Coordinates of C-alpha atoms in Angstrom, one line a residue:
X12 CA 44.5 -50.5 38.1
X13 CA 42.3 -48.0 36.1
X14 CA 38.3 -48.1 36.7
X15 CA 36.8 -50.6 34.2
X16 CA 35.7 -49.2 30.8
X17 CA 32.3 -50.1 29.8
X18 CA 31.7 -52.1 26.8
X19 CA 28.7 -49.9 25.1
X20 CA 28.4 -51.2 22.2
X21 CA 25.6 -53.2 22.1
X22 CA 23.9 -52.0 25.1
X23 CA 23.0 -48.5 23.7
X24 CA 19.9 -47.9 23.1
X25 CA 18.8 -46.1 19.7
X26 CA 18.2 -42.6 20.6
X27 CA 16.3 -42.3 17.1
X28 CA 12.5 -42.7 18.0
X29 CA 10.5 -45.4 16.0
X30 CA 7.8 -45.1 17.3
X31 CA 6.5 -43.4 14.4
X32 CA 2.6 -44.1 14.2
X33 CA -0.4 -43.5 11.5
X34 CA -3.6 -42.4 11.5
X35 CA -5.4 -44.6 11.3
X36 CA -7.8 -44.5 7.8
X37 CA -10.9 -44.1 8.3
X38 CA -13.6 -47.0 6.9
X39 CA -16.3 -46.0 4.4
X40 CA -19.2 -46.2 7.3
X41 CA -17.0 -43.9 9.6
X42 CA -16.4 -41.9 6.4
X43 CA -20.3 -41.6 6.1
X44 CA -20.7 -40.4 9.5
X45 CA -18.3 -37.8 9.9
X46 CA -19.5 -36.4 6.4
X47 CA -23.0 -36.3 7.9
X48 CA -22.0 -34.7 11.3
X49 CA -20.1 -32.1 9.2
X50 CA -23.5 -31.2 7.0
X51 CA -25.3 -30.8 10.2
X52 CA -22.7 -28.6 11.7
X53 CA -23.2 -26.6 8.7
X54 CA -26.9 -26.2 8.9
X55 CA -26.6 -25.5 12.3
X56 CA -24.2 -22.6 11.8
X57 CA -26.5 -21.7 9.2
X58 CA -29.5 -21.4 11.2
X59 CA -27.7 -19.1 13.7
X60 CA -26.5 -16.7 10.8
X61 CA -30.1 -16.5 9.9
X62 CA -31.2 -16.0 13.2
X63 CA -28.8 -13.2 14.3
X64 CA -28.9 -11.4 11.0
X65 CA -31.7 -9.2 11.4
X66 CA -31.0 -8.5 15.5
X67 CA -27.1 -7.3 14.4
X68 CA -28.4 -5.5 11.4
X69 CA -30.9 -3.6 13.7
X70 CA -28.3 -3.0 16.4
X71 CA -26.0 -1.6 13.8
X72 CA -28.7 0.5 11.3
X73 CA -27.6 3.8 13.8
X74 CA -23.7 3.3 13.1
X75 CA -23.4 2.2 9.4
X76 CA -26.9 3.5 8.0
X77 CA -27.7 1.5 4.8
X78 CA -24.6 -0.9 5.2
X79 CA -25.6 -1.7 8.6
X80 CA -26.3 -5.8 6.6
X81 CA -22.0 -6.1 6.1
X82 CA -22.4 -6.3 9.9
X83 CA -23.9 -9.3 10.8
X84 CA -22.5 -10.6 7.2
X85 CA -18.8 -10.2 7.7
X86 CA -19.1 -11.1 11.7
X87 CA -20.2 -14.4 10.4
X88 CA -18.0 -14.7 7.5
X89 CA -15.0 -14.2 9.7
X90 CA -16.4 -16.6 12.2
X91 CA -16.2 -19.3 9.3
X92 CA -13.4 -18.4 7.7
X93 CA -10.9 -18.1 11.1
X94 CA -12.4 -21.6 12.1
X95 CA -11.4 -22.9 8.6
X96 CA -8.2 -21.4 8.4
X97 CA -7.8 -22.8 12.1
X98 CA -8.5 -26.4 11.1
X99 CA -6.6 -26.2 7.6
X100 CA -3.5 -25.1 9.6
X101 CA -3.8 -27.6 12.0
X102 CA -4.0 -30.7 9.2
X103 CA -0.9 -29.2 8.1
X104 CA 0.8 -29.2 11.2
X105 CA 1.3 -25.4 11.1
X106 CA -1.4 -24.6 13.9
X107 CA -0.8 -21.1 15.2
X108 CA -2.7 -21.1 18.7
X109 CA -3.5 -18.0 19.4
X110 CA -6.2 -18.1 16.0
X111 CA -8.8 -20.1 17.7
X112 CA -9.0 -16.8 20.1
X113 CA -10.9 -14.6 17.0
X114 CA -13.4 -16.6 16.1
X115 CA -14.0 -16.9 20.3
X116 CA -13.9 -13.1 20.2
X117 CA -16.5 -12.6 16.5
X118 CA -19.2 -15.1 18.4
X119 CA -18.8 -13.6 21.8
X120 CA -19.2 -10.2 19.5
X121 CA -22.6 -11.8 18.0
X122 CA -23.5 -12.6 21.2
X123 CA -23.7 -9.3 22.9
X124 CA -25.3 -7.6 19.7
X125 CA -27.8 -10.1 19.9
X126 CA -28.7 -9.8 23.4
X127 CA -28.3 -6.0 23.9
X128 CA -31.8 -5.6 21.4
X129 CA -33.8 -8.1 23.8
X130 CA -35.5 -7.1 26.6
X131 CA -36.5 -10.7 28.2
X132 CA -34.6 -13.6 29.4
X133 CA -35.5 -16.2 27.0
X134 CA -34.9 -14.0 24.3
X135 CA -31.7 -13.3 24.9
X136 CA -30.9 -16.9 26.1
X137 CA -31.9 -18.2 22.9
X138 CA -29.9 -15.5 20.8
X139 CA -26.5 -16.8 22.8
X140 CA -27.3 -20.3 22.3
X141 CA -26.8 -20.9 18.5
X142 CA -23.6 -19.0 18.3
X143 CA -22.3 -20.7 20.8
X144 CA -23.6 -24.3 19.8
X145 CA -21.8 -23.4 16.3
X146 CA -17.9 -22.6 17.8
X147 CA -18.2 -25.9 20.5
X148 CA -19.0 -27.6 17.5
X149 CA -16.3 -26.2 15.4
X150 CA -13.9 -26.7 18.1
X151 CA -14.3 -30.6 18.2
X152 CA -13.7 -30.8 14.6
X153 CA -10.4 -28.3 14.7
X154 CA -9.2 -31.2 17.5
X155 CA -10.5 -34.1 16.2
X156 CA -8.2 -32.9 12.9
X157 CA -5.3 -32.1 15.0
X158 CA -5.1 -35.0 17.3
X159 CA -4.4 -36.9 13.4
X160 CA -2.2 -34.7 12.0
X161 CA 0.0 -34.9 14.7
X162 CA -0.1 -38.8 14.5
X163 CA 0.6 -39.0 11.0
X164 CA 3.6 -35.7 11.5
X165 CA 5.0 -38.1 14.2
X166 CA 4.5 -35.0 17.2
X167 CA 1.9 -36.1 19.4
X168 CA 2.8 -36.6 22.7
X169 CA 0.9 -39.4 24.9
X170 CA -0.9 -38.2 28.1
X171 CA -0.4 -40.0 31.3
X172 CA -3.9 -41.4 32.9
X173 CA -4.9 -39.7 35.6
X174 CA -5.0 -42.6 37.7
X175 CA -1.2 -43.1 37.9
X176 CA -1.2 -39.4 38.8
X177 CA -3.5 -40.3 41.6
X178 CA -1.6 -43.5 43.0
X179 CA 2.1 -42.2 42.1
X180 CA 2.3 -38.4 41.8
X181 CA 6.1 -37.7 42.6
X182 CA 7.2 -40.9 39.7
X183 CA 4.5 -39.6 37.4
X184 CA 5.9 -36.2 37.5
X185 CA 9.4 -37.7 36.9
X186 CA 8.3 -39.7 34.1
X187 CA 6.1 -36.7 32.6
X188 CA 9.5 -35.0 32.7
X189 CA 11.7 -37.1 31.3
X190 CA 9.3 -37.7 28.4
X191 CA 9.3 -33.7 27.6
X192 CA 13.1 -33.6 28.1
X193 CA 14.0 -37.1 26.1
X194 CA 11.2 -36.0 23.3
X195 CA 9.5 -39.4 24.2
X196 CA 6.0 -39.2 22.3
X197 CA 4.7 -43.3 23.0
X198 CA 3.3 -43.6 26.6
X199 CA 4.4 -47.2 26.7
X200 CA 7.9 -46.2 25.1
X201 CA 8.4 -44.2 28.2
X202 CA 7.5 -47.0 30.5
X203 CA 9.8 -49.2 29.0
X204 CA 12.9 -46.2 28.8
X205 CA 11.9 -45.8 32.7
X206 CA 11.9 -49.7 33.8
X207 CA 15.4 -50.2 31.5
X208 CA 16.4 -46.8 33.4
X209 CA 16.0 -48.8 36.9
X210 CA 17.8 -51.5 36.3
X211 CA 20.7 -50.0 35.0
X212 CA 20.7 -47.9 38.0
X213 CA 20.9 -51.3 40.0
X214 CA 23.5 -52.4 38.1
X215 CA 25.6 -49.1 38.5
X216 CA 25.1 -49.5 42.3
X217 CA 25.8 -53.2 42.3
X218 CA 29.1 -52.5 40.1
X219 CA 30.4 -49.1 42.3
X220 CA 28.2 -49.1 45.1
X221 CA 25.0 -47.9 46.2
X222 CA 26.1 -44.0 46.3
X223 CA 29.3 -43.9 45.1
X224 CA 28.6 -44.8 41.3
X225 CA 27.6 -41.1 41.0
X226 CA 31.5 -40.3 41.2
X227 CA 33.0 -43.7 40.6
X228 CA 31.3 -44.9 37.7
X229 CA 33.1 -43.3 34.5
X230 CA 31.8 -39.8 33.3
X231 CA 30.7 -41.4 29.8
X232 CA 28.4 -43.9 31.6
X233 CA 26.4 -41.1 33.6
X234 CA 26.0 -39.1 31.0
X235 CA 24.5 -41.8 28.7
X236 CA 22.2 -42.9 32.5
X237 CA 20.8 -39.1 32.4
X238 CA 20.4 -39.4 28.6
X239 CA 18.2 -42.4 29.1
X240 CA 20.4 -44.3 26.1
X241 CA 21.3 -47.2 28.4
X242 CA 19.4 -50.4 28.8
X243 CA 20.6 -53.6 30.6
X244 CA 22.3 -56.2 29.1
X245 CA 20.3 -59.7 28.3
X246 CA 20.7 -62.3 30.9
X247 CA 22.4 -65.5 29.4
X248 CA 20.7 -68.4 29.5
X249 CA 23.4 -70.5 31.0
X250 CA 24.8 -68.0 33.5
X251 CA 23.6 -68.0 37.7
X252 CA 24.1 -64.4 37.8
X253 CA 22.3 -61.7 35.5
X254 CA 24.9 -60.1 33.2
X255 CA 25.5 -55.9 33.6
X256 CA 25.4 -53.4 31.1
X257 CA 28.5 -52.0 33.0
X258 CA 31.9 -54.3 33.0
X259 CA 32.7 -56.3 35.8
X260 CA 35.3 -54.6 38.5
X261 CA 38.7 -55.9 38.5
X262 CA 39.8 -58.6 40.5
X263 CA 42.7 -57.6 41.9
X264 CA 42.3 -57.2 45.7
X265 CA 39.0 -59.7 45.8
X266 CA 38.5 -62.8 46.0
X267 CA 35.9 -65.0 44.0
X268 CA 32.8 -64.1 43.9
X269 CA 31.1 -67.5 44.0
X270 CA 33.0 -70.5 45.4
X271 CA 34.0 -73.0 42.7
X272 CA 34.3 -76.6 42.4
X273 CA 38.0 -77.1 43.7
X274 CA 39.6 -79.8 42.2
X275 CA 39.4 -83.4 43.6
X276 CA 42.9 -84.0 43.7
X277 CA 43.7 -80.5 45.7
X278 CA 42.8 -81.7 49.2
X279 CA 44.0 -84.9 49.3
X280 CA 47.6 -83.8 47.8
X281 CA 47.4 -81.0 50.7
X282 CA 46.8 -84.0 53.4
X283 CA 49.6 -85.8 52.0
X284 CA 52.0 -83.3 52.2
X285 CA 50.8 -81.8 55.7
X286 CA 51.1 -85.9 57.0
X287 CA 54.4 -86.3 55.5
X288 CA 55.8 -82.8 56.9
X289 CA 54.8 -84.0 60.6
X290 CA 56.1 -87.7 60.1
X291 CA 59.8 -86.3 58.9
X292 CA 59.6 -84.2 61.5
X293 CA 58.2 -86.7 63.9
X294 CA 61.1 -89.2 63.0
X295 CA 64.1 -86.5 62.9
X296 CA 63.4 -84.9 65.9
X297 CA 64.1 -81.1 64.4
X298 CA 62.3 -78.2 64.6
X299 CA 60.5 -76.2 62.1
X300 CA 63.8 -75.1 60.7
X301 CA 65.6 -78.8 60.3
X302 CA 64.1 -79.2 57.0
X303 CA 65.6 -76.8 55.4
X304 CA 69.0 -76.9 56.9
X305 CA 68.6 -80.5 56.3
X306 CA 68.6 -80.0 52.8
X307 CA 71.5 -77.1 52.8
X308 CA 73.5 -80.1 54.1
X309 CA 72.6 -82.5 51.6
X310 CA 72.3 -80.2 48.6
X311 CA 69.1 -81.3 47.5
X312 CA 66.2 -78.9 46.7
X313 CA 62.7 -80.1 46.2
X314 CA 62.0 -78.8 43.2
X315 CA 59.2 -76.0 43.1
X316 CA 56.6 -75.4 41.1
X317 CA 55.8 -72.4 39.5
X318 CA 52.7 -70.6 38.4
X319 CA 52.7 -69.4 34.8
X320 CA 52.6 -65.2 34.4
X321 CA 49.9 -63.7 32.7
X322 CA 51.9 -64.1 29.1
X323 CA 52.1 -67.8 29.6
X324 CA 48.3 -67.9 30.0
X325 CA 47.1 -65.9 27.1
X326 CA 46.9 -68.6 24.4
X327 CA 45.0 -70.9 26.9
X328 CA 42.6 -68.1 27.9
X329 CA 41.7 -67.1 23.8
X330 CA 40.5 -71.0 23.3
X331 CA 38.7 -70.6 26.6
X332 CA 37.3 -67.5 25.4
X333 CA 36.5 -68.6 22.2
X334 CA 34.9 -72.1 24.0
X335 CA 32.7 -69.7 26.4
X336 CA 31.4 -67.6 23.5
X337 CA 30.2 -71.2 21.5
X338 CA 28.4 -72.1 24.7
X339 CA 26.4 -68.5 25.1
X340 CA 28.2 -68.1 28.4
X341 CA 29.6 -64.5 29.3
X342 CA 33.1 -64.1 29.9
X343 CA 33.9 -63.0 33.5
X344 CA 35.9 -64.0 36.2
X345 CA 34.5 -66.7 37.8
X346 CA 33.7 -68.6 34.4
X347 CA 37.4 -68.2 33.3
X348 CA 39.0 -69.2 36.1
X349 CA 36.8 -72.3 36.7
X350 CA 37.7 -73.5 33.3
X351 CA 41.3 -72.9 34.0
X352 CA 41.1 -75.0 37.1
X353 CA 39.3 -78.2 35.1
X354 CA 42.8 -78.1 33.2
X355 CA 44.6 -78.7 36.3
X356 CA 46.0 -75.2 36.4
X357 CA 46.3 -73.2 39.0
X358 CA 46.1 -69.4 39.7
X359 CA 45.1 -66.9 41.5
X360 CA 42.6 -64.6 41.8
X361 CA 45.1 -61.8 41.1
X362 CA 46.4 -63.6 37.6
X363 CA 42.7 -64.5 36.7
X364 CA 41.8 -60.8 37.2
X365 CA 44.9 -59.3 34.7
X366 CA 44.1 -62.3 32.3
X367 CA 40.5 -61.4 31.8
X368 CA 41.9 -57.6 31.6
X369 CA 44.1 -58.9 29.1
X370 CA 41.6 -61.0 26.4
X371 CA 39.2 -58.0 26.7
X372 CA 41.7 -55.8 25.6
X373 CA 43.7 -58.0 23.2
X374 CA 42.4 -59.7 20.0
X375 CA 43.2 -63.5 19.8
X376 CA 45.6 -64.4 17.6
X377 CA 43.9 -67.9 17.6
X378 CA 40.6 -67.8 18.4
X379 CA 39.5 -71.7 18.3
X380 CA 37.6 -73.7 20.7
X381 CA 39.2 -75.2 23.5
X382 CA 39.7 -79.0 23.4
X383 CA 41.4 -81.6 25.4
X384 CA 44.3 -81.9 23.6
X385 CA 44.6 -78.2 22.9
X386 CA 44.2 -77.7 26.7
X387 CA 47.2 -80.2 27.8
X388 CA 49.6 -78.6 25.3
X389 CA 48.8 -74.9 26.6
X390 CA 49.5 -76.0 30.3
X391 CA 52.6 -78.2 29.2
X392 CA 54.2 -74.9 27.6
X393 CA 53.1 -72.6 29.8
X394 CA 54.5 -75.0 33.2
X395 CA 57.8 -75.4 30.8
X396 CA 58.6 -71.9 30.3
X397 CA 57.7 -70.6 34.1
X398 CA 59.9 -73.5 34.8
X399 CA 62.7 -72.4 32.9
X400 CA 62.6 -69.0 33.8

C-alpha cells in the first residue's frame, strides 16, 4: 500500500501574520513630558550654536573673508535639518540609514573648528561637549520615533534577551534564524511556531521513525515542517493516545497497537471446541486426519463461517464513523475495530486496516449514528452475503 497522505486541512497553520500591534497612544501627562524634553533639547542645541558661532566664524574669517558667519550658520542649519529630515523619514517608515552619518560628520566638523582655536584643555573640552550633548540627544528622539513607527507599519522585529543567548546559544541562534527567514516579528509568536515545530517533529518520528521521516514522510509534509506551517493536532478529550498532525500508518502487516477488550464469549467458545476436538478424538481412536476423512465418508461438512470483505463492512463502518465523530473520538484503528468487535464481528487487523483506508477516502452514503438495531442488521447482511458467496 501507498505511504499515508496527510490530512492538512485543519492542522495548517496561517502563514499570514496577525500579530499586527499599535503604538501605543500616548496619555496627556506623557504628552506633557515629551513636549518638555523636546523644548529643552532645543535650547540646548541652541546654546551650543551660540557658543560655537563666534570660534567657527573666527576660524573661518581667513577663508571666506566677510562671509566667514554662513560658516558656523549653515554647519548648524544642516546639523538640524539632516536630524529632522532623519526623524521625519523614520515616522514614515522610509528611513534611509546612511543619513544619520551627516549630521555625525557636521558636529564632528564643529567640533574640530572649535577646538583647533583653543589652546587649553578645558577650553577645548567644553567646545566638544555641547555639540556632542545636542546629536546624543537627537539620536534618542530619531529612535524613540522609529521604534513606533515600526509598531504601528507592523515591521519591527522583537529582540531575543540576552539571557537566553547566555543559557542556550546554539537554539537561540536557530530560533533568531528562523524568525529572519519566516518574517516572524512577535518574540512570543516565535516561541510558540518553535514549541508547535517540536512536537510535530515528534510526531513525524513517531509516525516514520526517528530518522527515516526525513525520506519516508511525504515531500509535501517536509516542506510545510521547514516552512514552519505545521502545528500538532488537538488531543481529544476521550482518546488514551495524543492524536498526530500526520495520519496514522496503515495496518496492514501490524498488529494492534493497544490490546482491546476481547469479547467474553471468544475464549470460552475456543475451550469448547478445543475439549470437543480431543473427546472425538479421544473416543474414535483416529489421528489428526480422521476427522476429516470421517466426514468425506459421511458427506457432512461443518459448515464454516466466513468473514465479511471490506465491501460487506462499509455500511457498518460509516454509522461507526458517524457514532465516533458524535462522541469527539478520532477515527483510527484501534477505535474502529473495538467497536466492530462490541457487534460481535470479527476481523482482522488486515480488513480493519483497508476499512479505515476506505471511509477516509470514501464519503458515506449514510452517515447516521450507529444504534443497536442498525448494528444487528449490518452484521446480518454482511454474514449473509459472505455466506452466499
Amino acid at each position: 500500500m501507498n505511504a499515508p497522505t496527510p490530512n492538512l486541512g485543519p492542522d495548517v497553520v496561517d502563514t499570514g501574520h496577525s500579530d499586527a500591534r499599535q503604538a501605543r497612544k500616548l496619555t496627556s501627562n506623557e504628552f506633557t513630558a515629551v513636549a518638555v524634553v523636546a523644548a529643552m533639547v532645543a535650547v540646548l542645541g541652541l546654546l551650543g550654536f551660540v557658543n560655537s558661532f563666534a570660534a567657527v566664524a573666527d576660524a573661518a574669517r581667513p577663508s571666506f573673508g566677510s562671509f566667514a558667519w554662513t560658516v558656523p550658520l549653515g554647519i548648524d542649519l544642516g546639523i538640524a535639518i539632516f536630524a529632522a529630515l532623519d526623524i521625519v523619514l523614520g515616522r514614515l517608515d522610509m528611513r534611509v540609514r546612511w543619513l544619520r552619518l551627516i549630521p555625525w560628520t557636521l558636529t564632528g566638523a564643529t567640533v574640530y573648528l572649535n577646538v583647533a582655536g583653543e589652546s587649553t584643555a578645558f577650553g577645548k573640552v567644553a567646545h566638544a561637549v555641547l555639540p556632542c550633548l545636542w546629536v546624543a540627544a537627537v539620536e534618542i528622539g530619531a529612535h524613540v520615533v522609529r521604534v513606533r513607527a515600526g509598531i504601528e507599519a507592523g515591521t519591527r522585529m522583537d529582540g531575543i534577551r540576552a539571557s537566553r543567548w547566555f543559557l542556550a546559544p546554539v537554539r537561540t541562534g536557530a530560533l533568531w534564524r528562523r524568525m529572519v527567514l519566516w518574517e516572524i516579528r512577535s518574540y512570543p509568536d516565535a516561541l510558540n511556531r518553535e514549541r508547535s515545530r517540536l512536537l510535530v517533529r515528534t510526531d513525524l518520528q513517531d509516525t516514520y521513525g526517528a530518522v527515516a521521516w526525513r525520506w519516508k514522510a511525504p515531500r509535501k509534509v517536509r516542506a510545510l515542517y521547514r516552512l514552519g506551517e505545521l502545528a500538532p493536532a488537538p488531543t481529544a478529550p476521550n482518546a488514551d493516545a495524543p492524536s498526530l498532525t500526520i495520519a496514522d500508518r496503515p495496518a496492514l502487516n501490524a498488529g494492534p497497537s493497544a490490546p482491546t477488550e476481547p469479547d467474553p464469549s471468544a475464549p470460552a467458545e475456543k475451550t469448547v471446541r478445543r475439549t470437543d476436538g480431543r473427546t472425538t478424538r479421544g473416543r474414535s481412536g483416529t489421528k489428526s486426519g480422521g476427522r476429516s476423512r470421517t466426514g468425506a465418508r459421511t458427506g457432512k461438512r461443518t459448515p464454516k463461517r466466513t468473514v465479511p470483505d471490506v465491501d460487506d463492512l462499509m455500511p457498518l463502518g460509516w454509522r461507526i464513523a458517524a457514532d465516533l465523530e458524535t462522541r469527539d473520538v478520532p477515527l483510527k484503528r484501534d477505535s474502529l475495530a473495538a467497536e466492530i468487535r462490541k457487534t460481535g464481528q470479527k476481523v482482522s487487523s488486515e480488513r480493519v486496516g483497508a476499512l479505515l483506508d476506505r471511509l477516509k477516502s470514501e464519503a458515506p452514503t449514510d452517515p447516521t449514528p450507529v444504534n443497536a438495531t442498525d448494528t444487528d442488521a449490518a452484521v446480518s447482511a454482511a454474514a449473509e452475503g459472505s455466506d452466499a458467496r
